[in-house]
Coordinates of C-alpha atoms in Angstrom, one line a residue:
X1090 CA 1.3 -41.1 -17.5
X1091 CA 4.9 -41.1 -18.7
X1092 CA 5.5 -44.6 -17.3
X1093 CA 2.3 -45.9 -18.9
X1094 CA 3.2 -44.5 -22.3
X1095 CA 6.7 -45.9 -22.0
X1096 CA 5.4 -49.3 -21.1
X1097 CA 2.8 -49.3 -23.8
X1098 CA 5.1 -48.1 -26.6
X1099 CA 7.8 -50.7 -25.7
X1100 CA 5.3 -53.5 -25.8
X1101 CA 3.5 -52.4 -29.0
X1102 CA 6.9 -51.9 -30.7
X1103 CA 7.6 -55.6 -30.2
X1104 CA 4.1 -56.6 -31.2
X1105 CA 3.1 -57.4 -27.6
X1106 CA 0.2 -56.4 -25.5
X1107 CA 1.2 -54.2 -22.5
X1108 CA 1.1 -56.0 -19.1
X1109 CA -0.4 -53.7 -16.5
X1110 CA -0.6 -54.1 -12.8
X1111 CA -4.3 -53.9 -11.8
X1112 CA -5.1 -50.5 -10.3
X1113 CA -6.6 -50.6 -6.9
X1114 CA -8.9 -47.6 -7.7
X1115 CA -10.2 -45.7 -10.7
X1116 CA -10.6 -41.9 -10.9
X1117 CA -14.4 -42.2 -10.4
X1118 CA -13.7 -44.1 -7.2
X1119 CA -11.5 -41.2 -6.0
X1120 CA -14.2 -38.7 -6.7
X1121 CA -16.7 -40.7 -4.7
X1122 CA -14.2 -41.3 -2.0
X1123 CA -13.4 -37.6 -1.6
X1124 CA -17.1 -36.7 -1.4
X1125 CA -17.5 -39.4 1.3
X1126 CA -14.4 -38.3 3.1
X1127 CA -15.3 -34.6 3.2
X1128 CA -18.9 -35.1 4.3
X1129 CA -21.5 -32.4 4.5
X1130 CA -20.8 -28.8 5.4
X1131 CA -23.9 -28.8 7.6
X1132 CA -22.4 -31.5 9.8
X1133 CA -20.1 -29.8 12.3
X1134 CA -18.1 -33.0 12.8
X1135 CA -17.4 -33.6 9.1
X1136 CA -13.9 -33.2 7.7
X1137 CA -15.2 -30.4 5.4
X1138 CA -16.7 -28.5 8.3
X1139 CA -13.6 -28.8 10.4
X1140 CA -11.3 -27.8 7.6
X1141 CA -13.4 -24.8 6.6
X1142 CA -13.3 -23.7 10.2
X1143 CA -9.5 -23.8 10.1
X1144 CA -9.3 -21.8 6.9
X1145 CA -11.8 -19.2 8.1
X1146 CA -9.6 -18.5 11.1
X1147 CA -6.3 -18.8 9.2
X1148 CA -7.3 -16.3 6.5
X1149 CA -9.3 -13.9 8.7
X1150 CA -8.5 -10.2 8.0
X1151 CA -6.1 -11.0 5.3
X1152 CA -5.3 -8.2 2.8
X1153 CA -7.5 -8.4 -0.2
X1154 CA -4.7 -7.3 -2.6
X1155 CA -1.0 -7.5 -2.4
X1156 CA 0.4 -4.1 -3.2
X1157 CA 3.6 -4.3 -5.3
X1158 CA 5.4 -1.6 -7.3
X1159 CA 4.1 -2.2 -10.8
X1160 CA 4.9 -0.4 -14.0
X1161 CA 1.3 0.3 -14.7
X1162 CA -1.9 0.8 -12.7
X1163 CA -4.0 -2.4 -12.3
X1164 CA -6.7 -2.4 -15.1
X1165 CA -10.3 -2.5 -14.1
X1166 CA -10.6 -5.8 -16.0
X1167 CA -7.6 -8.1 -16.2
X1168 CA -6.7 -9.3 -19.7
X1169 CA -4.6 -12.3 -18.4
X1170 CA -1.9 -11.4 -20.9
X1171 CA 1.4 -12.6 -19.7
X1172 CA 5.0 -13.4 -20.4
X1173 CA 7.8 -15.2 -18.6
X1174 CA 11.5 -15.0 -17.8
X1175 CA 13.9 -17.8 -16.8
X1176 CA 15.1 -18.5 -13.3
X1177 CA 18.4 -20.3 -12.6
X1178 CA 19.8 -21.2 -9.2
X1179 CA 23.2 -22.9 -9.2
X1180 CA 24.1 -26.1 -7.5
X1181 CA 26.1 -24.5 -4.7
X1182 CA 23.2 -22.2 -3.7
X1183 CA 20.8 -25.1 -4.0
X1184 CA 23.0 -27.2 -1.6
X1185 CA 23.1 -24.3 0.8
X1186 CA 19.3 -24.0 0.7
X1187 CA 18.9 -27.7 1.3
X1188 CA 21.3 -27.5 4.3
X1189 CA 19.4 -24.6 5.8
X1190 CA 16.1 -26.4 5.3
X1191 CA 17.5 -29.5 7.1
X1192 CA 18.9 -27.4 10.0
X1193 CA 15.5 -25.7 10.4
X1194 CA 13.4 -28.9 10.2
X1195 CA 11.8 -27.6 7.1
X1196 CA 11.5 -28.4 3.4
X1197 CA 13.3 -26.7 0.6
X1198 CA 10.0 -25.3 -0.5
X1199 CA 9.4 -23.7 2.9
X1200 CA 12.8 -21.9 2.6
X1201 CA 12.0 -20.7 -0.9
X1202 CA 8.6 -19.5 0.3
X1203 CA 10.1 -17.6 3.2
X1204 CA 12.6 -15.9 0.9
X1205 CA 9.9 -15.1 -1.7
X1206 CA 7.7 -13.6 1.0
X1207 CA 10.6 -11.6 2.3
X1208 CA 11.3 -10.2 -1.2
X1209 CA 7.6 -9.2 -1.7
X1210 CA 7.6 -7.6 1.7
X1211 CA 10.8 -5.7 1.0
X1212 CA 9.3 -4.4 -2.3
X1213 CA 6.4 -2.9 -0.5
X1214 CA 3.9 -5.7 0.1
X1215 CA 3.7 -5.2 3.8
X1216 CA 4.1 -7.9 6.5
X1217 CA 1.1 -10.1 5.7
X1218 CA 1.9 -11.9 2.5
X1219 CA -0.6 -14.4 1.1
X1220 CA 0.9 -16.7 -1.5
X1221 CA -1.0 -19.4 -3.5
X1222 CA 0.6 -22.7 -4.0
X1223 CA -0.5 -25.9 -5.7
X1224 CA -0.4 -29.2 -3.8
X1225 CA -0.3 -32.6 -5.5
X1226 CA -3.3 -34.0 -3.7
X1227 CA -2.1 -37.6 -3.9
X1228 CA -2.4 -38.3 -0.2
X1229 CA -2.9 -42.0 -0.5
X1230 CA -0.5 -44.6 -2.0
X1231 CA -3.4 -46.1 -4.0
X1232 CA -3.3 -43.0 -6.1
X1233 CA 0.4 -43.2 -7.1
X1234 CA -0.2 -45.0 -10.5
X1235 CA -3.6 -43.5 -11.2
X1236 CA -3.8 -41.0 -14.1
X1237 CA -5.9 -38.0 -13.1
X1238 CA -6.0 -34.5 -11.8
X1239 CA -5.8 -34.3 -8.0
X1240 CA -4.1 -30.9 -7.6
X1241 CA -5.6 -28.4 -5.2
X1242 CA -4.6 -24.8 -4.4
X1243 CA -3.6 -23.7 -0.9
X1244 CA -3.3 -20.1 0.4
X1245 CA -0.1 -19.9 2.5
X1246 CA -0.1 -16.8 4.6
X1247 CA 3.4 -15.5 5.7
X1248 CA 3.7 -13.4 8.7
X1249 CA 6.7 -11.0 8.6
X1250 CA 5.6 -8.7 11.5
X1251 CA 8.0 -7.9 14.2
X1252 CA 11.1 -8.1 11.9
X1253 CA 12.0 -11.8 12.6
X1254 CA 15.3 -13.3 11.6
X1255 CA 15.2 -15.4 8.5
X1256 CA 15.6 -18.6 10.5
X1257 CA 12.6 -17.5 12.7
X1258 CA 10.6 -16.8 9.5
X1259 CA 11.3 -20.3 8.3
X1260 CA 9.8 -21.6 11.6
X1261 CA 6.7 -19.5 11.1
X1262 CA 6.4 -20.7 7.5
X1263 CA 6.9 -24.3 8.6
X1264 CA 4.1 -24.1 11.2
X1265 CA 1.7 -22.4 8.7
X1266 CA 2.4 -24.8 5.8
X1267 CA 2.1 -28.0 7.9
X1268 CA -1.3 -26.8 9.2
X1269 CA -2.3 -26.0 5.6
X1270 CA -1.3 -29.4 4.4
X1271 CA -3.3 -31.0 7.2
X1272 CA -6.4 -29.1 5.9
X1273 CA -5.7 -29.4 2.1
X1274 CA -8.9 -31.3 1.1
X1275 CA -11.3 -28.4 0.7
X1276 CA -11.4 -27.5 -3.0
X1277 CA -10.1 -24.0 -3.5
X1278 CA -13.2 -22.9 -5.5
X1279 CA -15.4 -23.9 -2.6
X1280 CA -13.2 -22.1 -0.1
X1281 CA -13.6 -18.9 -2.2
X1282 CA -17.3 -19.3 -2.2
X1283 CA -17.4 -19.8 1.6
X1284 CA -15.0 -16.9 2.5
X1285 CA -16.7 -14.7 -0.2
X1286 CA -13.9 -12.1 -0.5
X1287 CA -14.6 -8.8 -2.3
X1288 CA -14.7 -9.9 -5.9
X1289 CA -12.9 -7.9 -8.6
X1290 CA -12.4 -8.5 -12.3
X1291 CA -9.0 -7.0 -12.0
X1292 CA -7.4 -9.6 -9.7
X1293 CA -7.4 -13.2 -8.5
X1294 CA -9.3 -13.7 -5.2
X1295 CA -7.4 -14.4 -1.9
X1296 CA -3.9 -14.2 -3.5
X1297 CA -2.3 -12.6 -6.6
X1298 CA 1.1 -14.3 -6.3
X1299 CA 1.8 -18.0 -6.6
X1300 CA 4.8 -20.2 -5.9
X1301 CA 5.3 -23.8 -7.0
X1302 CA 8.2 -26.2 -6.5
X1303 CA 8.2 -29.2 -8.8
X1304 CA 9.9 -31.8 -6.8
X1305 CA 8.0 -35.0 -7.6
X1306 CA 9.6 -37.9 -9.5
X1307 CA 10.6 -36.6 -12.9
X1308 CA 8.4 -37.7 -15.8
X1309 CA 10.7 -39.2 -18.4
X1310 CA 9.6 -40.8 -21.7
X1311 CA 11.9 -43.7 -22.9
X1312 CA 10.6 -44.8 -26.3
X1313 CA 12.7 -47.4 -28.2
X1314 CA 14.5 -46.2 -31.3
X1315 CA 13.4 -42.6 -30.7
X1316 CA 15.5 -39.7 -29.5
X1317 CA 13.6 -37.0 -27.6
X1318 CA 14.3 -33.7 -25.9
X1319 CA 12.1 -31.5 -23.9
X1320 CA 10.9 -28.2 -25.4
X1321 CA 9.5 -25.5 -23.2
X1322 CA 6.1 -24.3 -24.2
X1323 CA 6.0 -20.5 -24.6
X1324 CA 3.2 -18.9 -22.6
X1325 CA 1.5 -15.6 -23.4
X1326 CA -0.9 -15.6 -20.5
X1327 CA -0.8 -15.3 -16.8
X1328 CA -3.6 -16.0 -14.4
X1329 CA -1.8 -14.2 -11.5
X1330 CA 0.3 -11.1 -11.1
X1331 CA 3.3 -13.3 -10.5
X1332 CA 3.8 -17.1 -10.7
X1333 CA 7.2 -18.4 -9.7
X1334 CA 7.7 -22.1 -10.7
X1335 CA 10.9 -23.9 -9.8
X1336 CA 12.1 -27.5 -10.3
X1337 CA 14.8 -29.2 -8.4
X1338 CA 17.6 -31.1 -10.1
X1339 CA 19.3 -33.8 -8.1
X1340 CA 21.8 -36.5 -8.9
X1341 CA 21.2 -40.2 -8.5
X1342 CA 22.5 -40.0 -4.9
X1343 CA 20.2 -37.0 -4.0
X1344 CA 22.9 -34.3 -4.2
X1345 CA 21.7 -30.8 -5.1
X1346 CA 22.4 -29.9 -8.8
X1347 CA 20.5 -26.6 -9.0
X1348 CA 17.0 -25.2 -9.5
X1349 CA 15.5 -24.0 -12.7
X1350 CA 12.2 -22.4 -13.5
X1351 CA 10.4 -19.4 -14.8
X1352 CA 8.7 -16.3 -13.4
X1353 CA 5.4 -15.8 -15.2
X1354 CA 4.1 -12.3 -14.9
X1355 CA 1.0 -10.3 -15.9
X1356 CA 2.0 -7.8 -18.7
X1357 CA -1.0 -5.7 -17.6
X1358 CA 1.2 -4.7 -14.6
X1359 CA 4.9 -5.4 -15.3
X1360 CA 7.4 -4.9 -18.1
X1361 CA 9.8 -7.7 -18.9
X1362 CA 12.7 -5.7 -17.5
X1363 CA 11.0 -5.5 -14.2
X1364 CA 10.4 -9.2 -14.1
X1365 CA 14.1 -9.8 -14.9
X1366 CA 15.1 -7.5 -12.0
X1367 CA 12.7 -9.3 -9.6
X1368 CA 14.4 -12.6 -10.4
X1369 CA 17.8 -11.1 -9.9
X1370 CA 16.7 -9.7 -6.6
X1371 CA 15.3 -13.1 -5.5
X1372 CA 18.5 -14.9 -6.2
X1373 CA 20.5 -12.2 -4.5
X1374 CA 18.3 -12.4 -1.5
X1375 CA 18.6 -16.3 -1.4
X1376 CA 22.4 -15.9 -1.3
X1377 CA 22.1 -13.4 1.5
X1378 CA 19.8 -15.4 3.8
X1379 CA 21.8 -18.7 3.5
X1380 CA 24.9 -16.7 4.4
X1381 CA 23.3 -15.0 7.4
X1382 CA 20.1 -16.8 8.4
X1383 CA 20.1 -15.3 11.9
X1384 CA 20.0 -11.7 10.6
X1385 CA 16.7 -9.8 10.6
X1386 CA 14.8 -10.1 7.3
X1387 CA 14.7 -6.3 6.9
X1388 CA 18.5 -6.3 6.5
X1389 CA 18.6 -8.7 3.6
X1390 CA 20.2 -7.6 0.4
X1391 CA 17.6 -6.9 -2.3
X1392 CA 19.2 -4.2 -4.4
X1393 CA 22.5 -4.5 -6.3
X1394 CA 25.2 -1.9 -5.6
X1395 CA 24.3 -0.1 -8.9
X1396 CA 20.6 -0.1 -8.0
X1397 CA 21.3 1.2 -4.6
X1398 CA 23.5 4.0 -5.9
X1399 CA 20.9 5.0 -8.5
X1400 CA 18.1 5.0 -5.9
X1401 CA 20.1 7.0 -3.4
X1402 CA 21.7 9.6 -5.7
X1403 CA 21.1 8.8 -9.3
X1404 CA 17.6 10.4 -9.6
X1405 CA 18.1 13.1 -7.0
X1406 CA 18.0 16.7 -8.2
X1407 CA 20.6 19.3 -7.5
X1408 CA 21.4 19.7 -3.8
X1409 CA 20.1 23.0 -2.3
X1410 CA 21.2 24.4 1.0
X1411 CA 18.1 25.4 3.0
X1412 CA 19.1 27.4 6.1
X1413 CA 17.1 26.7 9.2
X1414 CA 14.5 29.3 10.1
X1415 CA 11.6 28.3 12.4
X1416 CA 8.1 28.2 11.0
X1417 CA 6.8 31.0 13.3
X1418 CA 9.7 33.2 12.2
X1419 CA 9.0 32.5 8.5
X1420 CA 5.3 33.4 9.0
X1421 CA 6.3 36.6 10.9
X1422 CA 8.4 37.7 7.9
X1423 CA 5.4 37.2 5.6
X1424 CA 3.1 39.3 7.9
X1425 CA 5.7 42.1 7.9
X1426 CA 5.9 42.0 4.1
X1427 CA 2.1 42.1 3.4
X1428 CA 0.1 42.7 6.6
X1429 CA -3.0 43.9 4.6
X1430 CA -3.1 41.1 2.1
X1431 CA -6.0 38.7 2.3
X1432 CA -4.9 35.5 4.0
X1433 CA -8.1 33.4 4.6
X1434 CA -11.6 33.5 3.1
X1435 CA -14.5 31.4 4.3
X1436 CA -18.1 32.3 3.4
X1437 CA -18.4 35.9 4.7
X1438 CA -15.4 35.7 6.9
X1439 CA -12.2 37.4 5.8
X1440 CA -8.8 37.6 7.6
X1441 CA -5.9 39.7 6.4
X1442 CA -2.4 38.5 7.3
X1443 CA -2.2 40.9 10.2
X1444 CA -5.6 39.8 11.5
X1445 CA -4.6 36.1 11.1
X1446 CA -1.4 36.7 12.9
X1447 CA -3.2 38.5 15.8
X1448 CA -5.9 35.9 16.4
X1449 CA -3.5 33.0 16.1
X1450 CA -1.2 34.7 18.6
X1451 CA -4.0 35.0 21.1
X1452 CA -5.0 31.4 20.5
X1453 CA -1.4 30.3 21.0
X1454 CA -1.4 32.0 24.4
X1455 CA -4.5 30.1 25.3
X1456 CA -2.9 26.8 24.2
X1457 CA 0.3 27.6 26.2
X1458 CA -1.8 28.1 29.3
X1459 CA -3.3 24.6 28.6
X1460 CA 0.2 23.1 28.5
X1461 CA 1.0 23.2 24.8
X1462 CA 4.7 23.6 23.9
X1463 CA 7.6 21.7 22.4
X1464 CA 7.4 17.9 22.7
X1465 CA 3.6 18.1 23.3
X1466 CA 0.7 17.5 20.9
X1467 CA -2.5 19.4 20.3
X1468 CA -5.5 17.7 18.6
X1469 CA -7.3 19.6 15.9
X1470 CA -10.9 18.2 15.7
X1471 CA -12.5 20.9 13.6
X1472 CA -14.9 21.1 10.7
X1473 CA -13.9 23.1 7.7
X1474 CA -13.9 26.9 8.4
X1475 CA -11.7 29.9 9.0
X1476 CA -10.8 28.4 12.3
X1477 CA -8.8 25.5 10.8
X1478 CA -5.8 27.6 9.5
X1479 CA -6.1 29.8 12.7
X1480 CA -5.8 26.8 14.9
X1481 CA -3.0 25.2 12.9
X1482 CA -1.0 28.4 13.0
X1483 CA -1.5 28.8 16.7
X1484 CA -0.3 25.3 17.4
X1485 CA 2.9 25.8 15.3
X1486 CA 3.6 29.1 17.2
X1487 CA 3.6 27.2 20.5
X1488 CA 6.2 24.7 19.2
X1489 CA 3.7 21.8 19.7
X1490 CA 2.8 19.2 17.0
X1491 CA -0.8 19.2 15.7
X1492 CA -2.8 16.0 15.6
X1493 CA -5.5 16.1 12.9
X1494 CA -8.6 14.3 13.9
X1495 CA -11.5 14.0 11.4
X1496 CA -14.7 14.4 13.4
X1497 CA -16.3 11.8 11.1
X1498 CA -13.8 9.1 12.1
X1499 CA -15.2 6.1 13.9
X1500 CA -15.2 6.6 17.7
X1501 CA -12.8 3.7 18.3
X1502 CA -10.3 5.1 15.9
X1503 CA -10.5 8.6 17.6
X1504 CA -10.1 7.0 21.0
X1505 CA -7.1 5.0 19.8
X1506 CA -5.4 8.2 18.4
X1507 CA -6.0 10.1 21.6
X1508 CA -4.7 7.3 23.8
X1509 CA -1.7 6.8 21.6
X1510 CA -0.7 10.5 21.4
X1511 CA -2.1 11.9 24.7
X1512 CA -2.7 15.5 23.4
X1513 CA -2.6 18.2 26.1
X1514 CA -5.8 19.8 24.6
X1515 CA -8.3 19.6 21.8
X1516 CA -9.2 22.5 19.5
X1517 CA -12.8 21.7 18.4
X1518 CA -16.2 23.3 17.6
X1519 CA -19.7 22.9 18.9
X1520 CA -20.6 20.5 16.1
X1521 CA -17.7 18.2 16.8
X1522 CA -17.2 18.4 20.6
X1523 CA -19.5 15.5 21.3
X1524 CA -17.2 13.2 19.2
X1525 CA -14.4 13.5 21.8
X1526 CA -14.3 10.0 23.4
X1527 CA -15.3 9.6 27.0
X1528 CA -12.4 9.5 29.4
X1529 CA -10.1 11.8 27.4
X1530 CA -8.2 14.0 29.7
X1531 CA -7.2 16.6 27.1
X1532 CA -8.9 20.0 27.7
X1533 CA -11.4 20.9 24.9
X1534 CA -11.1 24.4 23.5
X1535 CA -14.3 25.1 21.6
X1536 CA -13.7 28.0 19.3
X1537 CA -17.3 28.8 18.4
X1538 CA -18.7 28.4 21.9
X1539 CA -20.4 31.3 23.7
X1540 CA -17.8 33.4 25.4
X1541 CA -14.8 32.2 23.5
X1542 CA -14.5 35.5 21.7
X1543 CA -14.0 37.1 25.2
X1544 CA -11.5 34.4 26.1
X1545 CA -9.4 35.4 23.0
X1546 CA -9.8 39.1 23.7
X1547 CA -8.5 38.6 27.2
X1548 CA -5.5 36.5 26.1
X1549 CA -2.2 38.3 25.7
X1550 CA -1.5 40.0 22.4
X1551 CA 1.8 39.6 20.6
X1552 CA 3.8 36.5 19.7
X1553 CA 4.3 33.6 22.1
X1554 CA 7.9 33.4 23.2
X1555 CA 9.1 29.8 22.9
X1556 CA 12.7 28.7 23.4
X1557 CA 14.3 25.7 21.7
X1558 CA 12.4 25.7 18.4
X1559 CA 14.7 23.4 16.4
X1560 CA 14.5 21.5 13.1
X1561 CA 14.0 18.2 14.9
X1562 CA 10.7 19.1 16.6
X1563 CA 7.7 17.6 14.9
X1564 CA 5.2 19.8 13.2
X1565 CA 2.4 17.2 13.1
X1566 CA 1.5 13.6 13.9
X1567 CA -0.6 12.0 11.2
X1568 CA -2.0 8.5 11.4
X1569 CA -1.9 6.0 8.6
X1570 CA -5.1 4.5 7.3
X1571 CA -4.5 1.2 9.1
X1572 CA -5.5 -0.8 6.0
X1573 CA -2.8 -3.3 6.7
X1574 CA -3.1 -3.4 10.4
X1575 CA -3.3 -1.0 13.3
X1576 CA -2.9 2.7 12.4
X1577 CA 0.5 4.2 13.1
X1578 CA 1.3 7.7 14.0
X1579 CA 3.9 9.4 11.7
X1580 CA 5.5 12.7 12.6
X1581 CA 7.2 15.2 10.3
X1582 CA 10.1 17.3 11.7
X1583 CA 10.0 21.1 11.3
X1584 CA 13.3 20.9 9.2
X1585 CA 11.5 18.8 6.6
X1586 CA 8.6 21.2 6.4
X1587 CA 11.0 24.2 5.9
X1588 CA 12.7 22.2 3.2
X1589 CA 9.3 21.5 1.5
X1590 CA 8.4 25.2 1.7
X1591 CA 11.7 26.2 0.1
X1592 CA 11.3 23.7 -2.7
X1593 CA 7.7 24.7 -3.4
X1594 CA 8.7 28.4 -3.6
X1595 CA 11.5 27.5 -6.1
X1596 CA 9.2 25.3 -8.2
X1597 CA 6.3 27.8 -8.2
X1598 CA 7.8 31.3 -7.8
X1599 CA 4.4 32.9 -8.5
X1600 CA 3.2 33.5 -5.0
X1601 CA 1.6 36.5 -3.3
X1602 CA -1.8 37.4 -4.4
X1603 CA -2.8 34.0 -5.8
X1604 CA -5.7 32.0 -4.4
X1605 CA -5.3 28.4 -3.2
X1606 CA -8.3 26.2 -2.4
X1607 CA -8.3 24.5 1.0
X1608 CA -9.6 21.2 -0.4
X1609 CA -7.5 18.5 1.2
X1610 CA -8.6 16.8 4.3
X1611 CA -6.5 17.9 7.3
X1612 CA -5.8 14.2 8.2
X1613 CA -4.0 13.8 4.8
X1614 CA -0.3 14.9 4.8
X1615 CA -0.8 16.9 1.6
X1616 CA -3.0 19.3 3.7
X1617 CA 0.2 20.4 5.4
X1618 CA 1.7 21.3 2.0
X1619 CA -1.5 23.0 0.9
X1620 CA -1.9 25.2 4.1
X1621 CA 1.8 26.0 4.8
X1622 CA 2.8 26.8 1.3
X1623 CA -0.2 29.1 0.9
X1624 CA 0.1 31.1 4.1
X1625 CA 3.9 31.3 4.1
X1626 CA 4.1 32.6 0.5
X1627 CA 1.5 35.3 0.8
X1628 CA -1.3 33.6 -1.1
X1629 CA -5.0 33.6 -0.1
X1630 CA -6.4 30.4 1.3
X1631 CA -10.0 30.0 0.2
X1632 CA -12.0 27.5 2.3
X1633 CA -15.1 25.9 0.9
X1634 CA -17.9 24.4 3.0
X1635 CA -17.7 20.6 3.3
X1636 CA -20.9 20.1 1.4
X1637 CA -19.5 22.2 -1.5
X1638 CA -16.2 20.4 -1.4
X1639 CA -17.9 17.0 -1.7
X1640 CA -20.0 17.8 -4.8
X1641 CA -17.9 18.2 -8.0
X1642 CA -20.5 20.4 -9.7
X1643 CA -20.8 22.8 -6.8
X1644 CA -17.1 22.7 -6.2
X1645 CA -16.4 23.7 -9.9
X1646 CA -18.8 26.7 -9.6
X1647 CA -17.1 27.6 -6.3
X1648 CA -13.7 27.5 -7.9
X1649 CA -14.9 29.9 -10.6
X1650 CA -16.6 32.2 -8.1
X1651 CA -13.4 32.5 -5.9
X1652 CA -11.1 32.7 -9.0
X1653 CA -9.0 29.9 -7.5
X1654 CA -5.5 29.7 -9.0
X1655 CA -4.1 26.6 -7.3
X1656 CA -5.7 23.3 -6.3
X1657 CA -4.5 20.1 -4.5
X1658 CA -6.7 17.1 -5.2
X1659 CA -6.4 13.3 -5.6
X1660 CA -6.6 11.8 -9.1
X1661 CA -10.3 10.8 -8.6
X1662 CA -11.2 14.4 -8.0
X1663 CA -9.2 15.6 -11.0
X1664 CA -11.4 13.4 -13.2
X1665 CA -14.6 14.4 -11.4
X1666 CA -13.8 18.1 -11.7
X1667 CA -13.0 17.8 -15.4
X1668 CA -16.3 16.0 -16.0
X1669 CA -18.3 18.6 -13.9
X1670 CA -16.7 21.5 -15.6
X1671 CA -17.4 20.1 -19.1
X1672 CA -21.1 19.4 -18.2
X1673 CA -21.5 23.0 -17.0
X1674 CA -19.5 24.6 -19.8
X1675 CA -16.9 26.0 -17.4
X1676 CA -13.2 26.4 -18.3
X1677 CA -12.1 27.9 -15.0
X1678 CA -9.5 30.2 -16.7
X1679 CA -8.0 31.3 -13.4
X1680 CA -7.0 27.8 -12.4
X1681 CA -3.3 27.5 -13.3
X1682 CA -1.9 24.7 -11.2
X1683 CA -3.5 21.4 -10.1
X1684 CA -1.5 19.1 -7.9
X1685 CA -2.4 15.4 -7.7
X1686 CA -1.1 13.1 -4.9
X1687 CA -2.1 10.1 -2.9
X1688 CA -3.2 8.0 -5.9
X1689 CA -1.8 6.7 -9.2
X1690 CA -2.3 9.4 -11.8
X1691 CA -4.4 8.4 -14.8
X1692 CA -5.0 11.0 -17.5
X1693 CA -8.2 10.3 -19.4
X1694 CA -9.5 12.2 -22.5
X1695 CA -11.8 14.5 -20.5
X1696 CA -8.8 15.5 -18.2
X1697 CA -6.7 16.2 -21.3
X1698 CA -9.5 18.4 -22.7
X1699 CA -9.8 20.3 -19.3
X1700 CA -6.1 21.2 -19.3
X1701 CA -5.9 21.9 -23.0
X1702 CA -8.8 24.4 -22.6
X1703 CA -6.5 26.9 -20.7
X1704 CA -3.0 27.4 -22.2
X1705 CA -0.4 27.1 -19.5
X1706 CA -2.5 25.2 -17.0
X1707 CA -0.3 22.5 -15.4
X1708 CA -1.0 19.2 -13.8
X1709 CA 1.6 18.3 -11.2
X1710 CA 2.0 14.7 -10.0
X1711 CA 3.5 14.4 -6.5
X1712 CA 4.6 11.3 -4.7
X1713 CA 5.6 11.0 -1.0
X1714 CA 5.0 8.3 1.6
X1715 CA 3.5 9.6 4.8
X1716 CA 6.4 7.9 6.6
X1717 CA 9.1 9.9 4.9
X1718 CA 8.1 13.3 3.4
X1719 CA 5.1 14.9 1.8
X1720 CA 6.8 15.2 -1.6
X1721 CA 9.8 12.9 -2.4
X1722 CA 9.2 13.0 -6.2
X1723 CA 7.5 15.4 -8.6
X1724 CA 6.6 15.4 -12.3

């Protein structure tokens, strides 16, 4: 287009008619040719059918959404409001990127993509990174001088699993991209229709991040007697979460002179300062990978020295020395202090601290006889009842780690967890025992089976004597959701749990005599905080039936009936409880502390009204990845 305008302007300025070379095809010819080339989807031998088969396999089980640390939760409906920040990569780094690309048999774009995917992964995006990229679509020389839109969008999936070196990652990207280029003729809109991903008004389908490298011949206008300069158009919109566009500058002999571009970002999600930091981190990472391409990608430099210092120590609270005392010893101290205090309530069942201590001691002896002890695992596959805290306490007293297994999990997930962990026994109930997968060697201990009361009565009384209880022994093994791949077992050492108990006691000194609801699923790490902090501080653990727990209206009435003071629930339940209480005219005056974790906190008007209804009621927002600690940050 720029050449045509230059030619036409020059001729007209001299009073001449432009002399054009005849075009071999027109745009309409291209459209007909593309339709003929692709063929019918119903024909298994057509180009369209073969290319769709490739994309179906290449994009199978791809994450629906790339999770990145944003400044705000993703809105239900995207506004597409955006902004942009400049990107500048100097000539020396550009030359190094070109050299690395040549050594790797790849293009500069492939190196830039590998680095961008590494950055997104290091920022929390996982190891399966889908990136959209525009492709010129001019696959035939006959199209070179034809004005028209031929661009298509490809989904380039980057696999960072197994912690490859950056050079190995370039190889993976090269293989994926070349295959994508060979199957680039399917229009992106049609691909979305065929793959039919879960649609959402809050995000772009198949990918939310795009990368483009403008490396075609530069379009220059040369109009006689006119001086012109390029003026960047400001954009206030963004179709994607992030869109990184770069352009190569090269001298007449092809030498690298740098890359310039912009990072466009959705202001629904990101502040401008965050976009600036992301660009700085990308350039820093590029310098690191060209300097050491054979280093693992997980070791690449993302944070600056100042950012690293701030992350490690800048936002950390005052250091507190927490002396090591084993969990069984801490609980024994509580029993000594308040043996007659109410420990657990479920329906008509009530256990004082002395009774809880005795029954858990006897169950611990049963577990020891089944092989439970330090470095072993005991599965807890129990419905909600008074037996859940009893069983958890008994496992801790043996020094073993407990493995929470939700009886409603799919059979194959349960089978995987048992095979991966190899528990020595399973504490379960009559309603759940049939869910134990066939072939599991772990001994089932059915707490509500006929005759189990006698088994407990015949078990030794008094504490189990276990040597070697140390801070490094795991308290539990909890499996991640598996939303980004196979579930992974994560263990929490006893020292970290003792630290959590000490912090919780400091932050909420009101302890003995209060009532905490046992709401959280045992398979969620917050359940450990809920159960341990309650029983180790002298509170009462009130256990609702599962059907009550799942119905916000019933649960609100249950909270009032049991005069619950403390509650651990995710954000969704905070909102549902506030709605249910308002509908029933309940203020729940005894409820003083509500702790939210596991989701991004959003405080809607109804939630504000619920907390304002009782002066002094507090909403705590906790954050803690399963892989590190139950609570690493609190507000």
